[in-house]
CSV table of C-alpha atoms in Angstrom, one decimal:
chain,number,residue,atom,x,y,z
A,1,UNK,CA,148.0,-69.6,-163.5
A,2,UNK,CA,147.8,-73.3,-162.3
A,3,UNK,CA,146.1,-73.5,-159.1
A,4,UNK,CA,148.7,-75.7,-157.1
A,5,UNK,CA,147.0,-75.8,-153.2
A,6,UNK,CA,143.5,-77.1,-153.0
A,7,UNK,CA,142.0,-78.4,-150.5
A,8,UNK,CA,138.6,-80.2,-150.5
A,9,UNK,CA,136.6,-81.6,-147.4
A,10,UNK,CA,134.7,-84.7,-148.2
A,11,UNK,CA,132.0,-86.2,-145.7
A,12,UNK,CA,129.6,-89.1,-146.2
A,13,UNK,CA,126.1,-86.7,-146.5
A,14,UNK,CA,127.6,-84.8,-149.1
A,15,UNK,CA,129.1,-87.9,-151.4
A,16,UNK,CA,124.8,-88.8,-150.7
A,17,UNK,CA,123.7,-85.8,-152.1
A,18,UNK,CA,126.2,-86.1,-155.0
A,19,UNK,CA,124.8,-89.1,-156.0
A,20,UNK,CA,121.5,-87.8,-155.7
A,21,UNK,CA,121.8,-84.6,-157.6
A,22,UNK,CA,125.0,-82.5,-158.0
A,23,UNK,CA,123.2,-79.2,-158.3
A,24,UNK,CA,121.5,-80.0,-154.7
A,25,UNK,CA,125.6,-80.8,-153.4
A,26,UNK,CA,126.0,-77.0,-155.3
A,27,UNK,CA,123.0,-75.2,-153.2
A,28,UNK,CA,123.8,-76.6,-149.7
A,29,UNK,CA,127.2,-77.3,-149.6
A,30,UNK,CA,129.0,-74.9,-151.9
A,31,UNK,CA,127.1,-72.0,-152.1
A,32,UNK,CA,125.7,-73.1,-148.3
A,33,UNK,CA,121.8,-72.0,-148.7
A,34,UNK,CA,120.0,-72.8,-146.3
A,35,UNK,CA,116.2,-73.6,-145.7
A,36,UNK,CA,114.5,-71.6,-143.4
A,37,UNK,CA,112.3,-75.3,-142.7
A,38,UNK,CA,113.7,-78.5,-141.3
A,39,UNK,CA,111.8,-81.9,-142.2
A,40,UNK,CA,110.2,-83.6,-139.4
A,41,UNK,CA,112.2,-86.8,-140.2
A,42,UNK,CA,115.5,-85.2,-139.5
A,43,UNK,CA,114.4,-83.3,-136.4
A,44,UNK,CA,113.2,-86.6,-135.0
A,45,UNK,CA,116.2,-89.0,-136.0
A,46,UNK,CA,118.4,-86.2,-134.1
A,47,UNK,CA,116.3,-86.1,-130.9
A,48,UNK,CA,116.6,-90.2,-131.4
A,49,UNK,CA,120.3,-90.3,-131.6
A,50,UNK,CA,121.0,-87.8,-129.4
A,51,UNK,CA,118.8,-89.7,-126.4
A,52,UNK,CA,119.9,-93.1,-127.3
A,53,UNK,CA,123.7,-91.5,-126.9
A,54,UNK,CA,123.5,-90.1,-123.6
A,55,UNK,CA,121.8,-93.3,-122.4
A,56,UNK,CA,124.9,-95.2,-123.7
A,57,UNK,CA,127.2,-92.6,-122.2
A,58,UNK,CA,125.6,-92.6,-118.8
A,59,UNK,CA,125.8,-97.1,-119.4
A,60,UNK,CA,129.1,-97.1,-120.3
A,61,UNK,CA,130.5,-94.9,-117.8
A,62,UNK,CA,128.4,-96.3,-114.8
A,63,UNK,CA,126.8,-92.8,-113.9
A,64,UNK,CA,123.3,-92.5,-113.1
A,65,UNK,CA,121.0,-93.6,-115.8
A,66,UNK,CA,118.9,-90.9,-117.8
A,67,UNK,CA,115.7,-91.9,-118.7
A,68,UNK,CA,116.1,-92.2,-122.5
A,69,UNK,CA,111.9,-91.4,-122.8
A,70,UNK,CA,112.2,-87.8,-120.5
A,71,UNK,CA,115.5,-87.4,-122.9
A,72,UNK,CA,113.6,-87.8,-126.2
A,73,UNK,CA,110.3,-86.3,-125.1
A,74,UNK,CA,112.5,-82.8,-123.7
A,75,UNK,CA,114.6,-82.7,-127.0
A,76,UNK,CA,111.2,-83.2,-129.3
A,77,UNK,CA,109.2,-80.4,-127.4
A,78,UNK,CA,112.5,-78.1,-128.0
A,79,UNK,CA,112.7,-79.1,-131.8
A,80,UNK,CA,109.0,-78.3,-132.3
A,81,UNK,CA,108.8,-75.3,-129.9
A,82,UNK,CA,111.9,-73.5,-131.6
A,83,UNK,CA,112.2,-74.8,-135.6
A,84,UNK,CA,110.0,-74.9,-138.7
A,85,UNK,CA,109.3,-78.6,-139.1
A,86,UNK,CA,107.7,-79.6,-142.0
A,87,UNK,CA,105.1,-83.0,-142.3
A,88,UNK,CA,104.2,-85.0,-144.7
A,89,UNK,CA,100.2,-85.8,-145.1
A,90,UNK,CA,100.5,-88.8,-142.5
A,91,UNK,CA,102.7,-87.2,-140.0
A,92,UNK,CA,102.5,-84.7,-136.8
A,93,UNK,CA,104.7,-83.8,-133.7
A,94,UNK,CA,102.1,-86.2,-131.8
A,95,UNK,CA,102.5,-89.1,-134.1
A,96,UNK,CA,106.3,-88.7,-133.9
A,97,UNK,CA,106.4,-88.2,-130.2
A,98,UNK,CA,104.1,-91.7,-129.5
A,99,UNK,CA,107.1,-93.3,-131.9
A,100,UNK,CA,110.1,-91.9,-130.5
A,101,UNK,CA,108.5,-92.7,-126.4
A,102,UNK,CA,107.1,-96.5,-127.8
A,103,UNK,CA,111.2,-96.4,-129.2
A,104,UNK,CA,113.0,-95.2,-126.6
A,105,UNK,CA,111.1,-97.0,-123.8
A,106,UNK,CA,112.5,-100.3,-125.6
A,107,UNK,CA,116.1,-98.8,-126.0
A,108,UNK,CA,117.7,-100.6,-122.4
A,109,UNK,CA,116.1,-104.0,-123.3
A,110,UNK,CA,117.3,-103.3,-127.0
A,111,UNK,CA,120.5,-102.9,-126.3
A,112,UNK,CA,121.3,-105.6,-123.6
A,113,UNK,CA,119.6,-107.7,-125.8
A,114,UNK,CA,122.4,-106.9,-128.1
A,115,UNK,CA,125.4,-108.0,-125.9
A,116,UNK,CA,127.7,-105.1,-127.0
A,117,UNK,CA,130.0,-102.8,-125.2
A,118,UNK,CA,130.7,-99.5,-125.8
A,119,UNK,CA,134.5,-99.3,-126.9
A,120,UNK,CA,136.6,-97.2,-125.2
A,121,UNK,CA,139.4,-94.8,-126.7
A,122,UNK,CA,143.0,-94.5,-125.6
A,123,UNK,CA,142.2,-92.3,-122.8
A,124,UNK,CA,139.0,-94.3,-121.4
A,125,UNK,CA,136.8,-92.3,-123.5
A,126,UNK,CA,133.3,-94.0,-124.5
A,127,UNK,CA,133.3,-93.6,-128.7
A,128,UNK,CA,130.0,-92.6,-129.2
A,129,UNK,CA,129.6,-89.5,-131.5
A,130,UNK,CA,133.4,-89.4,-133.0
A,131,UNK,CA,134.4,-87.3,-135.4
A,132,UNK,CA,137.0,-88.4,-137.2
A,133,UNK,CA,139.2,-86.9,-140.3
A,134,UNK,CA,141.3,-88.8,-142.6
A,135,UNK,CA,143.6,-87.7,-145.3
A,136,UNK,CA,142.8,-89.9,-148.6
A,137,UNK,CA,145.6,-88.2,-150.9
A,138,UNK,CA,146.3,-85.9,-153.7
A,139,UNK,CA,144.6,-85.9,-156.8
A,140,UNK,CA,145.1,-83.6,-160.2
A,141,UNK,CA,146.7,-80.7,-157.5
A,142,UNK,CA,143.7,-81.4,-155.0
A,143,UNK,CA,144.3,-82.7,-151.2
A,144,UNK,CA,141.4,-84.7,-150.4
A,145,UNK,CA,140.3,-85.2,-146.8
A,146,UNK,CA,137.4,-87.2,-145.5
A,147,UNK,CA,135.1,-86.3,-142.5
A,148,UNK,CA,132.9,-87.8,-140.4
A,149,UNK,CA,130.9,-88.5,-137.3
A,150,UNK,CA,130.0,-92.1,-136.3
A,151,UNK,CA,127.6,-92.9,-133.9
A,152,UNK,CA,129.2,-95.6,-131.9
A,153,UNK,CA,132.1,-98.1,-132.1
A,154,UNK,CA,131.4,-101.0,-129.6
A,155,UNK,CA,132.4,-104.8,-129.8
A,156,UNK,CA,129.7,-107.3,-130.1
A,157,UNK,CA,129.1,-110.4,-128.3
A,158,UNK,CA,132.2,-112.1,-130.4
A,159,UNK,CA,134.3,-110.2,-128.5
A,160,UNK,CA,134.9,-107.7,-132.6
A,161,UNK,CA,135.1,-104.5,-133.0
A,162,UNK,CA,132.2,-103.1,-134.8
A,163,UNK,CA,131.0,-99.8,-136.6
A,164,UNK,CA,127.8,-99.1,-135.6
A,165,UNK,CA,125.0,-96.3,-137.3
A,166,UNK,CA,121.5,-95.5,-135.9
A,167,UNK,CA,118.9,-95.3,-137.9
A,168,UNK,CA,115.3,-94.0,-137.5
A,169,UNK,CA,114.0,-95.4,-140.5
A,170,UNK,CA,110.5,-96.1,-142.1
A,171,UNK,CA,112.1,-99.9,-143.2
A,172,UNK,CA,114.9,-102.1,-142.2
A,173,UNK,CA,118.2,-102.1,-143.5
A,174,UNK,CA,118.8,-105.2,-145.8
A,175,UNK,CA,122.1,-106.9,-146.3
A,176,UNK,CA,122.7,-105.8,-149.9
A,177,UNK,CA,122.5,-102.1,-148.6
A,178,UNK,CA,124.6,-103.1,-146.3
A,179,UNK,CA,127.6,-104.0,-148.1
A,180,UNK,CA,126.7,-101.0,-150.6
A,181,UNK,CA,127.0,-98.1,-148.4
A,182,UNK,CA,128.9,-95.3,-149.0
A,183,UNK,CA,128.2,-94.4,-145.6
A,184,UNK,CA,129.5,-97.3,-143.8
A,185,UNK,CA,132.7,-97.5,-146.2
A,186,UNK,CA,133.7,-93.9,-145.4
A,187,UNK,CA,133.6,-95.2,-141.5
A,188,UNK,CA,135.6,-98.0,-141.8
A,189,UNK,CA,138.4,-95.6,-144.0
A,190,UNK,CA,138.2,-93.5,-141.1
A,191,UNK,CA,138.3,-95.8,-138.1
A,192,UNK,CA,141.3,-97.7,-139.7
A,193,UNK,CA,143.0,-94.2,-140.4
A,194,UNK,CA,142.7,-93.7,-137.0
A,195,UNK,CA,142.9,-96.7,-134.9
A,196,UNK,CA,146.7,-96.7,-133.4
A,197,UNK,CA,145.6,-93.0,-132.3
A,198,UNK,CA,142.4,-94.3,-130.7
A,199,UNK,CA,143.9,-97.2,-129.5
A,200,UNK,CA,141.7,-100.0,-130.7
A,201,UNK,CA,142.1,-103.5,-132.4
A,202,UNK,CA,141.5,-104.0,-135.8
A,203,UNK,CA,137.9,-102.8,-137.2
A,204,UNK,CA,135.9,-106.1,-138.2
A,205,UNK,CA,132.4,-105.2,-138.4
A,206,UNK,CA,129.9,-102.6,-140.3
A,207,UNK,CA,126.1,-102.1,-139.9
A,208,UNK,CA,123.1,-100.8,-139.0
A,209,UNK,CA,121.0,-100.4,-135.9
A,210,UNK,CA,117.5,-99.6,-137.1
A,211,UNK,CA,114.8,-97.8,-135.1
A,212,UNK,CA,111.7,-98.5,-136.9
A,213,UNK,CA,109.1,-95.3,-137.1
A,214,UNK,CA,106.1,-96.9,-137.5
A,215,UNK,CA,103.0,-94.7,-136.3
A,216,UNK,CA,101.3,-98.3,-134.4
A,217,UNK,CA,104.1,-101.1,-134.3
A,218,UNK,CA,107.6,-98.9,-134.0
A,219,UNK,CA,110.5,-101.0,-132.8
A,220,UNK,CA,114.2,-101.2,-132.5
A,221,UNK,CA,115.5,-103.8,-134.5
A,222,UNK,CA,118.3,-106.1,-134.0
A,223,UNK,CA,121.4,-104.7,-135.5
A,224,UNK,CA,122.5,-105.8,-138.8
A,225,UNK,CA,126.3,-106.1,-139.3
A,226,UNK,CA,128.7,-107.2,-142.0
A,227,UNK,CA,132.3,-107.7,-142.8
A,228,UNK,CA,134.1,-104.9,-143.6
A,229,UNK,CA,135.4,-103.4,-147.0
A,230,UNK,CA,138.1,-105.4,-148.9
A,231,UNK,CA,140.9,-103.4,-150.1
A,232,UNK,CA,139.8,-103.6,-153.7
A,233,UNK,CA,136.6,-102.0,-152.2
A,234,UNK,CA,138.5,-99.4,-150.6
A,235,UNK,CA,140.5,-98.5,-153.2
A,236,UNK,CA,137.7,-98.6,-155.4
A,237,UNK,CA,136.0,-95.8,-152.8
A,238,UNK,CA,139.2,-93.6,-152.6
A,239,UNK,CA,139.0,-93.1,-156.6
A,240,UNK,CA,135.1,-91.7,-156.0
A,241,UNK,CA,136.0,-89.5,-153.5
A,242,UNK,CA,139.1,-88.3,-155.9
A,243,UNK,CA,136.4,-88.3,-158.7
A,244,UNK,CA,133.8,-86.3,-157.2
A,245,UNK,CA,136.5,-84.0,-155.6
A,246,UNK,CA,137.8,-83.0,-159.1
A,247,UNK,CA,133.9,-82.3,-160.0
A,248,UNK,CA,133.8,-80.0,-157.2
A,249,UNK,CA,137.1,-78.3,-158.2
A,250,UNK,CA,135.6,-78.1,-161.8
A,251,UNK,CA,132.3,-76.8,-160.6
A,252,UNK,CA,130.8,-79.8,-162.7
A,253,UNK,CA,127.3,-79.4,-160.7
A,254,UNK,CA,124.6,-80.7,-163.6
A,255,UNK,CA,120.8,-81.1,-162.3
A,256,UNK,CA,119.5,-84.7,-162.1
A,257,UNK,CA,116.1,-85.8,-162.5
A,258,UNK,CA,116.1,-89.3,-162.8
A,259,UNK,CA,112.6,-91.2,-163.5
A,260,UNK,CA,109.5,-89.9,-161.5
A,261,UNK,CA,109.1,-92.3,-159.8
A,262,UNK,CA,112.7,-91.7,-158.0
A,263,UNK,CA,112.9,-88.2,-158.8
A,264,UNK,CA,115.2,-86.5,-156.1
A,265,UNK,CA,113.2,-83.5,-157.2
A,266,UNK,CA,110.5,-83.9,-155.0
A,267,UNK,CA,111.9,-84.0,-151.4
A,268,UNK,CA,114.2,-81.3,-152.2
A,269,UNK,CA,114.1,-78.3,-150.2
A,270,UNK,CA,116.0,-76.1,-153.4
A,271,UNK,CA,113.0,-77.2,-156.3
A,272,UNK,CA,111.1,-74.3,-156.2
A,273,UNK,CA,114.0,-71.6,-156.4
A,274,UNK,CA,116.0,-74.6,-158.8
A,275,UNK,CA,113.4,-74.8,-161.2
A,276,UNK,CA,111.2,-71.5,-161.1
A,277,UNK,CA,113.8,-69.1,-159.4
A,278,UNK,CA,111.6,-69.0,-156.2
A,279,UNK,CA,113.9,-67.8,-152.9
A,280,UNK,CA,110.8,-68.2,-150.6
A,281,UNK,CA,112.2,-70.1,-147.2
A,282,UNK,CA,115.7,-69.9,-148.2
A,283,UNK,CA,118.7,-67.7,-146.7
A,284,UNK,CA,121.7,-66.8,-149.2
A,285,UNK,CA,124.6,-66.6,-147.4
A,286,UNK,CA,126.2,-62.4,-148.4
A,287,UNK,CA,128.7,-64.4,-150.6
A,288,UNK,CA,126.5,-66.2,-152.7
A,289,UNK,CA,124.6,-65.1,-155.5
A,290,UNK,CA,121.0,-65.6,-156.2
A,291,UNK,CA,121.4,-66.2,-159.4
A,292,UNK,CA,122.0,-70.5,-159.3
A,293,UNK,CA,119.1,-71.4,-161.2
């Protein structure tokens, strides 16, 4: 029997991992395995984002001011204190915690620096951490939606609106990237798919704002932003997302291991259960079968 109702959720992490490897889509997003360890670099960019929000919140609103250092430095000691972080050979919760402080002691300079504004939805709310869903279309009996979460919508110093994604990186965003990203593309679809709801002008900007993690010189960048998507670009965007929804649909999910030297292989947290069967530091949800090797 044809199946005539399915529904697939797209989001801009998981077109990522797709990219990447569509067996590593399969483990955490289908099947929903989960690794009993978290690496450091996540941990950290969420303690970032979540400090430099509530700073912006507090800015926006004209409440008291947080101190965006105690922020960081209470979330870090919680992430360490209560998870399974795991290090690479040049990191540890000290050398990340002198980072994110030397990071977020900059932020209020950073950010004035910048001349943006916070943007404001219909109802006066400040548009940091949005999530969003648009409905892309059906595709070979599939309805395709598209999540997301954006980190803040503001307008810059020209007076346009603007997309705007923190990132604790190790380097700086570069232009080409910029216009490339999946990320960024999938925020513009779902900004303009919801702008008359929202209550905002027409989206004109995309970009990064990078906080640099560097163990003896980290530091918040300006932001780096570029026009938005042109239609062909969009539409060119839309067909991926129907593409890789079908995959899903057709449980196409065929292990990649490009070159060494870019292997995806080696910072995944599914390798050792992928390749030798190994369920060590991994939970299977009831529903899912072992057996994905």
């Amino acid at each position: 029997m044809e199946i005539t109702n399915v529904q697939i959720r797209l989001r801009s992490s998981l077109i990522a991992m797709a990219d990447n490897c569509r067996h590593m889509l399969l483990y955490e997003y289908i099947l929903k395995i989960q690794s009993l360890a978290t690496a450091a670099n996540l941990a950290f960019g969420r303690c970032v984002d979540i400090a430099t929000r509530e700073y912006l919140r507090s800015l926006t609103l004209g409440t008291p001011l947080p101190d965006p250092v105690s922020t960081f430095q209470a979330l870090w000691a919680q992430e360490t204190s209560e998870n399974i972080l795991v290090f690479t050979a040049t990191q540890s919760p000290d050398v990340f915690e002198r980072m994110g402080t030397d990071l977020l002691r900059d932020l209020p300079e950073r950010w004035d620096a910048t001349g943006y504004e916070v943007a404001l939805d219909a109802d006066g709310n400040p548009l940091l951490d949005v999530s969003l869903s648009y409905y892309l279309g059906r595709f070979t009996n599939i309805d395709v939606f598209l999540d997301g979460t954006l980190d803040v919508i503001v307008y810059t110093d020209d007076s346009e609106l603007a997309v705007v994604d923190v990132k604790s990186a190790a380097a700086s965003h570069t232009p080409l990237y910029t216009l490339r990203s999946d990320q960024l593309t999938s925020y513009q679809v779902l900004v303009q798919g919801n702008r008359r709801k929202l209550g905002l002008p027409p989206l004109r900007r995309l970009g990064f704002w990078d906080f640099l993690k560097r163990r003896a010189s980290a530091r918040i960048e300006p932001p780096l932003l570029v026009p938005v998507r042109s239609a062909q670009e969009l539409l060119a965007f839309r067909d991926k997302c129907f593409w890789l929804a079908e995959d899903i649909k057709r449980r196409r999910f065929p292990k990649v291991s490009r070159m060494q030297f870019n292997t995806p292989c080696e910072m995944c947290a599914f390798a050792q259960h992928c390749i030798y069967g190994d369920d060590e530091g991994l939970v299977f949800p009831a529903s899912s079968s072992q057996q994905t090797a």
